[in-house]
Coordinates of N, CA, C and O in Angstrom, one line a residue:
X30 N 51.4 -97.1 7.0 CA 52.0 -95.9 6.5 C 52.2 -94.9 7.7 O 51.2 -94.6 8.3
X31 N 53.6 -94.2 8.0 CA 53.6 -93.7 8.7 C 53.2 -92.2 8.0 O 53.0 -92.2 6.8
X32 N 53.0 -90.9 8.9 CA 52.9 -89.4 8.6 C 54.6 -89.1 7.5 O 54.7 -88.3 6.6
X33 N 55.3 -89.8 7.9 CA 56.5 -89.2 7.0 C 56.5 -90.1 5.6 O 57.2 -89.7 4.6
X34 N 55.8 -91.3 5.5 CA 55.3 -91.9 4.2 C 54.3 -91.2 3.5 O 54.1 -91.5 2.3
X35 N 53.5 -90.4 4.1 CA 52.3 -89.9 3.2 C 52.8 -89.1 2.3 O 53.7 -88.4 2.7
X36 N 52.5 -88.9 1.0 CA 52.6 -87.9 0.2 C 51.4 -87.8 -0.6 O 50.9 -88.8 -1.1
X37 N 50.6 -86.4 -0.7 CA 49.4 -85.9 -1.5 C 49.7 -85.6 -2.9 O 50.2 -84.5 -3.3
X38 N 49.4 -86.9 -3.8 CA 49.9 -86.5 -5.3 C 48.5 -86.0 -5.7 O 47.5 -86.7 -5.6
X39 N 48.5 -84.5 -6.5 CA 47.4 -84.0 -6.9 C 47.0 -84.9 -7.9 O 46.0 -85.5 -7.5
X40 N 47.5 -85.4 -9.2 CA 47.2 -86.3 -9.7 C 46.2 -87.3 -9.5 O 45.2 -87.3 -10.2
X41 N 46.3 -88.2 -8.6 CA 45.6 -88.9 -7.4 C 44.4 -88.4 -7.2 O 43.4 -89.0 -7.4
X42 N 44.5 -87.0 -6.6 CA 43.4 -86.5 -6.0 C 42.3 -86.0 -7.2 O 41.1 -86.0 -7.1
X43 N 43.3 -85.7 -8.3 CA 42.4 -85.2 -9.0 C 41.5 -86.4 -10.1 O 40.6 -86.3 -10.9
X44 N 42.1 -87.3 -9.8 CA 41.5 -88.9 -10.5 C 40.7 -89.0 -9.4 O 39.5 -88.8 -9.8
X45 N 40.8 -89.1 -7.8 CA 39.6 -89.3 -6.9 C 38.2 -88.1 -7.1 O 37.1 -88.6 -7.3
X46 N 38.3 -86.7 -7.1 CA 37.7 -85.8 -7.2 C 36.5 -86.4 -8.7 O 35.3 -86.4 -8.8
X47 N 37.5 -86.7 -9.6 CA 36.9 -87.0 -10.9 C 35.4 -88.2 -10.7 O 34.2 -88.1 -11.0
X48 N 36.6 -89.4 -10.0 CA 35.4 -90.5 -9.6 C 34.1 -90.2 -8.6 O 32.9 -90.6 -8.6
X49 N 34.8 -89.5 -7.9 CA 33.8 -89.0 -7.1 C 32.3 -87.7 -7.5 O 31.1 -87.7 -7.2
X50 N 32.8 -87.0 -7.9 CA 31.8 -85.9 -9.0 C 30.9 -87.0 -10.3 O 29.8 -86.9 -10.6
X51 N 31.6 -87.7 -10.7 CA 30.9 -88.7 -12.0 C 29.7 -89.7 -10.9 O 28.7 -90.0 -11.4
X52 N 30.0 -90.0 -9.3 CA 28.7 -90.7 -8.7 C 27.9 -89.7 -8.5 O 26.7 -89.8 -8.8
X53 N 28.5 -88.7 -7.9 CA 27.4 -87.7 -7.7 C 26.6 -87.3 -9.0 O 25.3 -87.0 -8.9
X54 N 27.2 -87.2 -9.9 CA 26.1 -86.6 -11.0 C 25.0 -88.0 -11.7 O 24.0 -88.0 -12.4
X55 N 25.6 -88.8 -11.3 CA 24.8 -90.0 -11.4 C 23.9 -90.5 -10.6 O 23.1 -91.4 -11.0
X56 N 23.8 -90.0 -9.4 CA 22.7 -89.8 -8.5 C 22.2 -88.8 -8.3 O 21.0 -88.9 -8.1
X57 N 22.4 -88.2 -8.3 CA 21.3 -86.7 -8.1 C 21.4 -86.3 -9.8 O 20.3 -85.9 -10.2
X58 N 21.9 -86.2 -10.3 CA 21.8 -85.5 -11.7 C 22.8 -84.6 -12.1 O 23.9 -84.7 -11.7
X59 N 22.5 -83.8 -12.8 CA 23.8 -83.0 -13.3 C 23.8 -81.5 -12.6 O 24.7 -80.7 -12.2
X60 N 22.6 -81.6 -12.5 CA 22.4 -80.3 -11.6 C 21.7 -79.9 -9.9 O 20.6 -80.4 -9.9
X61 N 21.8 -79.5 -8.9 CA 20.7 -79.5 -7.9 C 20.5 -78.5 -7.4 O 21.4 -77.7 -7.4
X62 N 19.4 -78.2 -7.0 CA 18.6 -77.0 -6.9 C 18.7 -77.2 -5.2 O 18.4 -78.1 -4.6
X63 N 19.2 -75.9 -4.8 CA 19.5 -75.6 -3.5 C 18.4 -75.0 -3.0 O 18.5 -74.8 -1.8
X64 N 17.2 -74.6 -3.5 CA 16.2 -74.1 -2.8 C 15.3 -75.5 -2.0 O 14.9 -75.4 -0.9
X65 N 15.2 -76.6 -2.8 CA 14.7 -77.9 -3.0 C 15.3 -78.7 -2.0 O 14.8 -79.8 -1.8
X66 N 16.7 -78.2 -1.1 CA 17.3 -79.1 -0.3 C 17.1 -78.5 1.2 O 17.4 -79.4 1.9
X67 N 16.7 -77.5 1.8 CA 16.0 -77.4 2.8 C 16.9 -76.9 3.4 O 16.7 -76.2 4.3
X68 N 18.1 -77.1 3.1 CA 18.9 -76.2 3.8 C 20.1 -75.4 2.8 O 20.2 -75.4 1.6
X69 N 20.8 -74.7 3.9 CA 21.9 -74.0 3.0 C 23.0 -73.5 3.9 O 24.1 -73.3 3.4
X70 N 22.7 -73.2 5.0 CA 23.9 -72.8 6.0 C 24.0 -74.1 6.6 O 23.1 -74.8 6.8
X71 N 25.5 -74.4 7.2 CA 26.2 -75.2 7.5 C 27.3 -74.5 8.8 O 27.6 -73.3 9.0
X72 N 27.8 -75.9 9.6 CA 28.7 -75.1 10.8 C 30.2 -75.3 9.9 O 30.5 -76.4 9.4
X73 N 30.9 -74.4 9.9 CA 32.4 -74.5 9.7 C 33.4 -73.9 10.4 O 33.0 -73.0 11.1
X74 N 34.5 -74.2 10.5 CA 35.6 -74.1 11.3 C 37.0 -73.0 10.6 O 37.2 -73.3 9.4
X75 N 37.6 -72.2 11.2 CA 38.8 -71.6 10.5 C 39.5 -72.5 10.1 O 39.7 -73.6 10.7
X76 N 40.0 -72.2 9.2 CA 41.1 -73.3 8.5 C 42.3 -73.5 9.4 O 42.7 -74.6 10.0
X77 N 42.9 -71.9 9.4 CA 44.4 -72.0 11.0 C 43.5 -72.9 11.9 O 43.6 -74.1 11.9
X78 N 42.7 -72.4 12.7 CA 42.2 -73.4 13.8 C 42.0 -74.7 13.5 O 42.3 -75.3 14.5
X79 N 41.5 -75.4 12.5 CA 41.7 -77.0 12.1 C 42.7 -77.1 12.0 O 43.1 -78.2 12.3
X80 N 43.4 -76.6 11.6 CA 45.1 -77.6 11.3 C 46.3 -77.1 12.3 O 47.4 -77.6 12.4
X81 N 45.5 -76.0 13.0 CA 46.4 -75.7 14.1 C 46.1 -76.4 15.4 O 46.9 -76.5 16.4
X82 N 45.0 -76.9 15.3 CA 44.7 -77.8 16.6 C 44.8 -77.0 18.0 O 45.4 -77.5 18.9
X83 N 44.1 -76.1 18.0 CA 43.4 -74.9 18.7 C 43.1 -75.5 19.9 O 42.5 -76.5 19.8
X84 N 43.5 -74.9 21.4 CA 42.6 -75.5 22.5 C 41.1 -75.9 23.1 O 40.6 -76.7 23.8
X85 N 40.6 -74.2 21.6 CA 39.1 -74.9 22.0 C 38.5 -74.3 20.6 O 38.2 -73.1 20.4
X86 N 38.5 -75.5 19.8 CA 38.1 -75.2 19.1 C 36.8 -74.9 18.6 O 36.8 -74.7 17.4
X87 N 35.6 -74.6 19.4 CA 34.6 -74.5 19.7 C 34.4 -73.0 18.9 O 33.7 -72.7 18.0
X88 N 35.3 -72.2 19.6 CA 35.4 -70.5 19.7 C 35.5 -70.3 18.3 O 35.0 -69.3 17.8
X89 N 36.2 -71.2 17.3 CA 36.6 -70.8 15.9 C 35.5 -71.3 14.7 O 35.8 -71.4 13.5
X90 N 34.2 -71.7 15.4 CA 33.6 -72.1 14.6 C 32.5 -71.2 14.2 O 32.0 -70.7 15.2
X91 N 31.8 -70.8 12.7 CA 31.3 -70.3 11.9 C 30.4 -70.5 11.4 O 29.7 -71.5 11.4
X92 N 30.2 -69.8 10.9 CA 28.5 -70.6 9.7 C 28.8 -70.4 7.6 O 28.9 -69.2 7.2
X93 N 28.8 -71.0 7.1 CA 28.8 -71.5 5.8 C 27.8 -71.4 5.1 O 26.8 -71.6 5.7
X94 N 27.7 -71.0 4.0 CA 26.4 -70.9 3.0 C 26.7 -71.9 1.9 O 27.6 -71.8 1.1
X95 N 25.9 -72.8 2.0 CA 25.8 -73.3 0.2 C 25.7 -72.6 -0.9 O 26.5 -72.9 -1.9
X96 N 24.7 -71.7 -0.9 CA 24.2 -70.6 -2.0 C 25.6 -69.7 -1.9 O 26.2 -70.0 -3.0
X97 N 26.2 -69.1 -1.4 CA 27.0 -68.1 -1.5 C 28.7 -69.3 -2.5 O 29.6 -69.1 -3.3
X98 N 28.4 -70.1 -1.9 CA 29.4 -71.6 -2.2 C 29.7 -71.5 -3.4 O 30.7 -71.4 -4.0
X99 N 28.0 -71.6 -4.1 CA 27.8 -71.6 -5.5 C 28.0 -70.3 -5.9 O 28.4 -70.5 -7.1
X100 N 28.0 -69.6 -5.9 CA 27.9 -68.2 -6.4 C 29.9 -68.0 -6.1 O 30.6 -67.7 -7.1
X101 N 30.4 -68.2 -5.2 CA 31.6 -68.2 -5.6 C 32.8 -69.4 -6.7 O 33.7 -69.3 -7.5
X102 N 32.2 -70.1 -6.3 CA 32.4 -71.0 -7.9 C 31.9 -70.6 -9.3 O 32.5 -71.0 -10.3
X103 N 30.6 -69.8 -9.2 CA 30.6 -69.6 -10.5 C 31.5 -68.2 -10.9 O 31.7 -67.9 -12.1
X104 N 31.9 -67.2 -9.6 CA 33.2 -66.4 -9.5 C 34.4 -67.0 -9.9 O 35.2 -66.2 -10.3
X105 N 34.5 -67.5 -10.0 CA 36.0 -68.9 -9.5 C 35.7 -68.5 -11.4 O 36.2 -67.6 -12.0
X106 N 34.7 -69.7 -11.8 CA 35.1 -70.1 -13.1 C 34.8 -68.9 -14.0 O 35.1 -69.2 -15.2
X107 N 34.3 -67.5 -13.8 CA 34.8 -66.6 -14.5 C 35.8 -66.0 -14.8 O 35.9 -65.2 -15.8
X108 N 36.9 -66.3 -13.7 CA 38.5 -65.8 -13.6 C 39.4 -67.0 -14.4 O 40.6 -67.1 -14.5
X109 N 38.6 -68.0 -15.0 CA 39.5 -69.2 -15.7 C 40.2 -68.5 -17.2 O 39.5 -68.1 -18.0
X110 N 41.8 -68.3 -17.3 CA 42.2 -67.7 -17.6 C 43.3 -67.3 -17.5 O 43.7 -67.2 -16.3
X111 N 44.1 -67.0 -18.4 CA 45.9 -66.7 -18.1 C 45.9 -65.3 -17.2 O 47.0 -65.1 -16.6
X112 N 44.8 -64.5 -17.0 CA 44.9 -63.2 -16.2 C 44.0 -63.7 -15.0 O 44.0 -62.8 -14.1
X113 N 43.2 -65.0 -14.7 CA 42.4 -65.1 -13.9 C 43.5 -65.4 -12.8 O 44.6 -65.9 -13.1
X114 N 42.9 -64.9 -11.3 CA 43.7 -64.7 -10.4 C 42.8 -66.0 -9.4 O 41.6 -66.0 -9.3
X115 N 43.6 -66.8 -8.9 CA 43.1 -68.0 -7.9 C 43.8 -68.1 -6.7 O 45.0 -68.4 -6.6
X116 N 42.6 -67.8 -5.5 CA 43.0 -68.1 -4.0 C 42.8 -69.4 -4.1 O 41.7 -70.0 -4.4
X117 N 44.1 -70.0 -3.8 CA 43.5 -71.5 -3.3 C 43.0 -71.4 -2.0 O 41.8 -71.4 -2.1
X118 N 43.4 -71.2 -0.6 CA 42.7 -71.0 0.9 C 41.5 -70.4 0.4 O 40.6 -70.7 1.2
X119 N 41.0 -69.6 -0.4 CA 39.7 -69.3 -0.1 C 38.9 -69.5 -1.2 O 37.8 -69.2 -1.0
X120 N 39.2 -70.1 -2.6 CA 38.3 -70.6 -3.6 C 38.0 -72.6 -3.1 O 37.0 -73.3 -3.2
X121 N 39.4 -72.9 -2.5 CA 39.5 -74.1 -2.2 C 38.2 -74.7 -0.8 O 37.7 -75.7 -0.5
X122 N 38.2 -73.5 -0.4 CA 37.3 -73.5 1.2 C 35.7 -73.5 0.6 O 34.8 -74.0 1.4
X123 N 35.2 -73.1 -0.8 CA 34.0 -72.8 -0.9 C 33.7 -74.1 -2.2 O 32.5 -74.2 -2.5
X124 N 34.4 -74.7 -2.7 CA 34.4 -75.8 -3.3 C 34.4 -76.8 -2.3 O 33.5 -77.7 -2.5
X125 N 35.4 -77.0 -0.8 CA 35.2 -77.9 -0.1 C 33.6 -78.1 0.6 O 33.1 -79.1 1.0
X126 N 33.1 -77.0 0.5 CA 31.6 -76.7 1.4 C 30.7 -77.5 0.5 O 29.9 -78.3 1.1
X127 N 30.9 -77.5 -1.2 CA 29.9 -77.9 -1.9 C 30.2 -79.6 -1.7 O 29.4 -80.4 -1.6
X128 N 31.7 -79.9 -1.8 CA 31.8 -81.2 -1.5 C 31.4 -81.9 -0.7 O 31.2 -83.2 -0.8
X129 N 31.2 -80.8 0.4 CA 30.7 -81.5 1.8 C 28.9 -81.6 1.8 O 28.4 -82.7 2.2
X130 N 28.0 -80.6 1.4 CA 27.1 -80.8 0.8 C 27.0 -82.1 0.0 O 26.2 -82.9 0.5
X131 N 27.5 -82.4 -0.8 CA 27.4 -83.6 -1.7 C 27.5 -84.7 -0.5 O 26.6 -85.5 -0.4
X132 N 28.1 -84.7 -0.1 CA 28.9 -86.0 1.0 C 27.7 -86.1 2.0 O 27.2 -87.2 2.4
X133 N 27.0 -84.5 2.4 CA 25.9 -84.7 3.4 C 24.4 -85.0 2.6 O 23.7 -85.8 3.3
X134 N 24.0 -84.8 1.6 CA 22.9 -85.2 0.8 C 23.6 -86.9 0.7 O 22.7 -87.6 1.1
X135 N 24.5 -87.7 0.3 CA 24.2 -89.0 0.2 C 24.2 -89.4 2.0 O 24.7 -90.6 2.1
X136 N 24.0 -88.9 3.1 CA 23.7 -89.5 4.4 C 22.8 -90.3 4.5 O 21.7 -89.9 4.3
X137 N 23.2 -91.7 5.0 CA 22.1 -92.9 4.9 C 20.4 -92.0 4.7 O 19.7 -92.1 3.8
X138 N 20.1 -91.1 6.4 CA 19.0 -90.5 6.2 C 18.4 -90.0 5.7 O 17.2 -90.0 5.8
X139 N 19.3 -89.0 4.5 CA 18.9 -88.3 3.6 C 18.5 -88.9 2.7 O 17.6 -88.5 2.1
X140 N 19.2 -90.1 2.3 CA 18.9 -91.2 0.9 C 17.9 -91.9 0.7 O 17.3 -92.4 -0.3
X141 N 17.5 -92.1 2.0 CA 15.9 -92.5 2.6 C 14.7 -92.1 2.5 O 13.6 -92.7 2.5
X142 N 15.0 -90.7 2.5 CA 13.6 -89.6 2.1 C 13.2 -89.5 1.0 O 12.2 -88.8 0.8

């Protein structure tokens, strides 16, 4: 597949997202407690600078909260609603954090402990 063959059908993504959240809740459970995981800040990157492919991308990197992650999702799903107002770049950025959380708790090492 070339770059001009790809196409992101949300659909898709949202069937992957689905299968993916249903292992997670089947391994860790339905809920997880962020005090319990030892950590909560993470390194992240500007979004323009990731997809702009930045010279050094070093300069554009940041720090991330899990806890703040969650507290904006649970923002997110109070605005669900015909008047609720949705940033995708910036509700989409604190959902990816939690995803990535999920993705870093099943790390061979972590699965081990």
């Amino acid at each position: 597949m070339t770059d001009a063959d790809a196409v992101l059908r949300i659909a898709d993504l949202r069937r992957a997202c689905t299968m993916l959240l249903d292992a997670a809740e089947s391994q860790f459970g339905p809920e997880i407690q962020l005090s319990q995981l030892g950590v909560d800040h993470y390194w992240n990157m500007d979004l323009g600078a990731a997809f702009g492919m930045v010279q050094q991308p070093e300069l554009e990197i940041d720090c991330g909260q899990s806890s703040d992650d969650v507290a904006e999702l649970a923002s997110l799903l109070q605005r669900d609603g015909p008047d609720g107002v949705v940033s995708l770049w910036h509700d989409l950025s604190h959902v990816s954090g939690l995803l990535r959380l999920l993705a870093y708790l099943d790390l061979p090492d972590n699965r081990e402990s």
